């Protein structure tokens, strides 16, 4: 599920972002490229809409998706959103 051009922080209405809201792939289907495809589709749509970055969040921990997102090129921003870490990736 992607999001496009939303106000990230109501206290900073000019900080508008696009990215991946949620990505759920059933365990038995992980490792087949579906997640990579979904992330690329959101990146492509964000780029088409003029955005140079996409964002996502995830719960930290050993069973979380951090390794997946970092492998795809996301970088930690140092931000958190509702106890989740925030990652950013260039659309180029």
PDB file of C-alpha atoms in Angstrom, residues 14-89:
ATOM      1  CA  UNK A  14       5.483  21.778   3.851  1.00  0.00           C
ATOM      2  CA  UNK A  15       7.102  18.385   4.630  1.00  0.00           C
ATOM      3  CA  UNK A  16       5.148  16.282   2.143  1.00  0.00           C
ATOM      4  CA  UNK A  17       6.259  12.720   1.484  1.00  0.00           C
ATOM      5  CA  UNK A  18       5.498   9.657  -0.597  1.00  0.00           C
ATOM      6  CA  UNK A  19       6.319   6.067   0.095  1.00  0.00           C
ATOM      7  CA  UNK A  20       5.324   2.640   1.222  1.00  0.00           C
ATOM      8  CA  UNK A  21       2.685   2.517   3.937  1.00  0.00           C
ATOM      9  CA  UNK A  22       2.572  -1.228   4.470  1.00  0.00           C
ATOM     10  CA  UNK A  23       3.985  -4.272   2.734  1.00  0.00           C
ATOM     11  CA  UNK A  24       2.719  -7.687   3.751  1.00  0.00           C
ATOM     12  CA  UNK A  25       3.922 -10.805   1.969  1.00  0.00           C
ATOM     13  CA  UNK A  26       2.812 -14.172   3.352  1.00  0.00           C
ATOM     14  CA  UNK A  27       5.741 -16.118   4.786  1.00  0.00           C
ATOM     15  CA  UNK A  28       5.431 -18.914   2.248  1.00  0.00           C
ATOM     16  CA  UNK A  29       5.732 -16.379  -0.604  1.00  0.00           C
ATOM     17  CA  UNK A  30       8.651 -14.356   0.748  1.00  0.00           C
ATOM     18  CA  UNK A  31      11.927 -14.518  -1.140  1.00  0.00           C
ATOM     19  CA  UNK A  32      10.254 -14.689  -4.557  1.00  0.00           C
ATOM     20  CA  UNK A  33      10.640 -11.020  -5.520  1.00  0.00           C
ATOM     21  CA  UNK A  34       7.110  -9.846  -4.721  1.00  0.00           C
ATOM     22  CA  UNK A  35       8.290  -7.381  -2.079  1.00  0.00           C
ATOM     23  CA  UNK A  36      11.030  -6.009  -4.314  1.00  0.00           C
ATOM     24  CA  UNK A  37       8.472  -5.588  -7.112  1.00  0.00           C
ATOM     25  CA  UNK A  38       6.047  -3.740  -4.815  1.00  0.00           C
ATOM     26  CA  UNK A  39       8.751  -1.376  -3.536  1.00  0.00           C
ATOM     27  CA  UNK A  40       9.892  -0.655  -7.102  1.00  0.00           C
ATOM     28  CA  UNK A  41       6.307   0.043  -8.208  1.00  0.00           C
ATOM     29  CA  UNK A  42       5.866   2.605  -5.407  1.00  0.00           C
ATOM     30  CA  UNK A  43       9.254   4.179  -6.231  1.00  0.00           C
ATOM     31  CA  UNK A  44       8.324   4.409  -9.918  1.00  0.00           C
ATOM     32  CA  UNK A  45       4.962   6.028  -9.170  1.00  0.00           C
ATOM     33  CA  UNK A  46       6.530   8.505  -6.730  1.00  0.00           C
ATOM     34  CA  UNK A  47       9.143   9.444  -9.355  1.00  0.00           C
ATOM     35  CA  UNK A  48       6.380   9.828 -11.970  1.00  0.00           C
ATOM     36  CA  UNK A  49       4.670  12.258  -9.577  1.00  0.00           C
ATOM     37  CA  UNK A  50       7.872  14.299  -9.202  1.00  0.00           C
ATOM     38  CA  UNK A  51       9.187  12.988  -5.888  1.00  0.00           C
ATOM     39  CA  UNK A  52      12.897  12.281  -5.492  1.00  0.00           C
ATOM     40  CA  UNK A  53      12.558  10.110  -2.361  1.00  0.00           C
ATOM     41  CA  UNK A  54      10.269   7.477  -0.921  1.00  0.00           C
ATOM     42  CA  UNK A  55       9.861   6.654   2.749  1.00  0.00           C
ATOM     43  CA  UNK A  56       8.762   3.670   4.762  1.00  0.00           C
ATOM     44  CA  UNK A  57       8.615   2.695   8.418  1.00  0.00           C
ATOM     45  CA  UNK A  58       9.045  -0.604  10.217  1.00  0.00           C
ATOM     46  CA  UNK A  59       9.131  -2.045  13.682  1.00  0.00           C
ATOM     47  CA  UNK A  60      12.716  -2.607  14.793  1.00  0.00           C
ATOM     48  CA  UNK A  61      13.768  -6.008  16.032  1.00  0.00           C
ATOM     49  CA  UNK A  62      15.336  -9.284  14.958  1.00  0.00           C
ATOM     50  CA  UNK A  63      12.149 -10.545  13.280  1.00  0.00           C
ATOM     51  CA  UNK A  64      11.358  -7.261  11.524  1.00  0.00           C
ATOM     52  CA  UNK A  65      11.889  -6.301   7.882  1.00  0.00           C
ATOM     53  CA  UNK A  66      14.867  -3.981   8.412  1.00  0.00           C
ATOM     54  CA  UNK A  67      17.337  -6.243   6.608  1.00  0.00           C
ATOM     55  CA  UNK A  68      14.983  -6.437   3.603  1.00  0.00           C
ATOM     56  CA  UNK A  69      14.621  -2.658   3.333  1.00  0.00           C
ATOM     57  CA  UNK A  70      18.333  -1.957   3.839  1.00  0.00           C
ATOM     58  CA  UNK A  71      19.192  -4.563   1.189  1.00  0.00           C
ATOM     59  CA  UNK A  72      16.939  -2.673  -1.254  1.00  0.00           C
ATOM     60  CA  UNK A  73      18.836   0.553  -0.550  1.00  0.00           C
ATOM     61  CA  UNK A  74      16.753   2.263   2.117  1.00  0.00           C
ATOM     62  CA  UNK A  75      18.753   4.256   4.641  1.00  0.00           C
ATOM     63  CA  UNK A  76      17.763   5.050   8.198  1.00  0.00           C
ATOM     64  CA  UNK A  77      16.791   8.694   8.639  1.00  0.00           C
ATOM     65  CA  UNK A  78      17.233   8.772  12.416  1.00  0.00           C
ATOM     66  CA  UNK A  79      13.525   9.586  12.744  1.00  0.00           C
ATOM     67  CA  UNK A  80      10.842   7.505  14.372  1.00  0.00           C
ATOM     68  CA  UNK A  81       7.131   7.438  13.680  1.00  0.00           C
ATOM     69  CA  UNK A  82       4.884   5.895  16.323  1.00  0.00           C
ATOM     70  CA  UNK A  83       7.740   3.695  17.652  1.00  0.00           C
ATOM     71  CA  UNK A  84       8.783   2.609  14.165  1.00  0.00           C
ATOM     72  CA  UNK A  85      12.047   3.563  12.466  1.00  0.00           C
ATOM     73  CA  UNK A  86      11.901   5.600   9.258  1.00  0.00           C
ATOM     74  CA  UNK A  87      13.812   4.691   6.123  1.00  0.00           C
ATOM     75  CA  UNK A  88      14.302   6.706   2.940  1.00  0.00           C
ATOM     76  CA  UNK A  89      15.283   5.690  -0.589  1.00  0.00           C
TER      77      UNK A  89
END
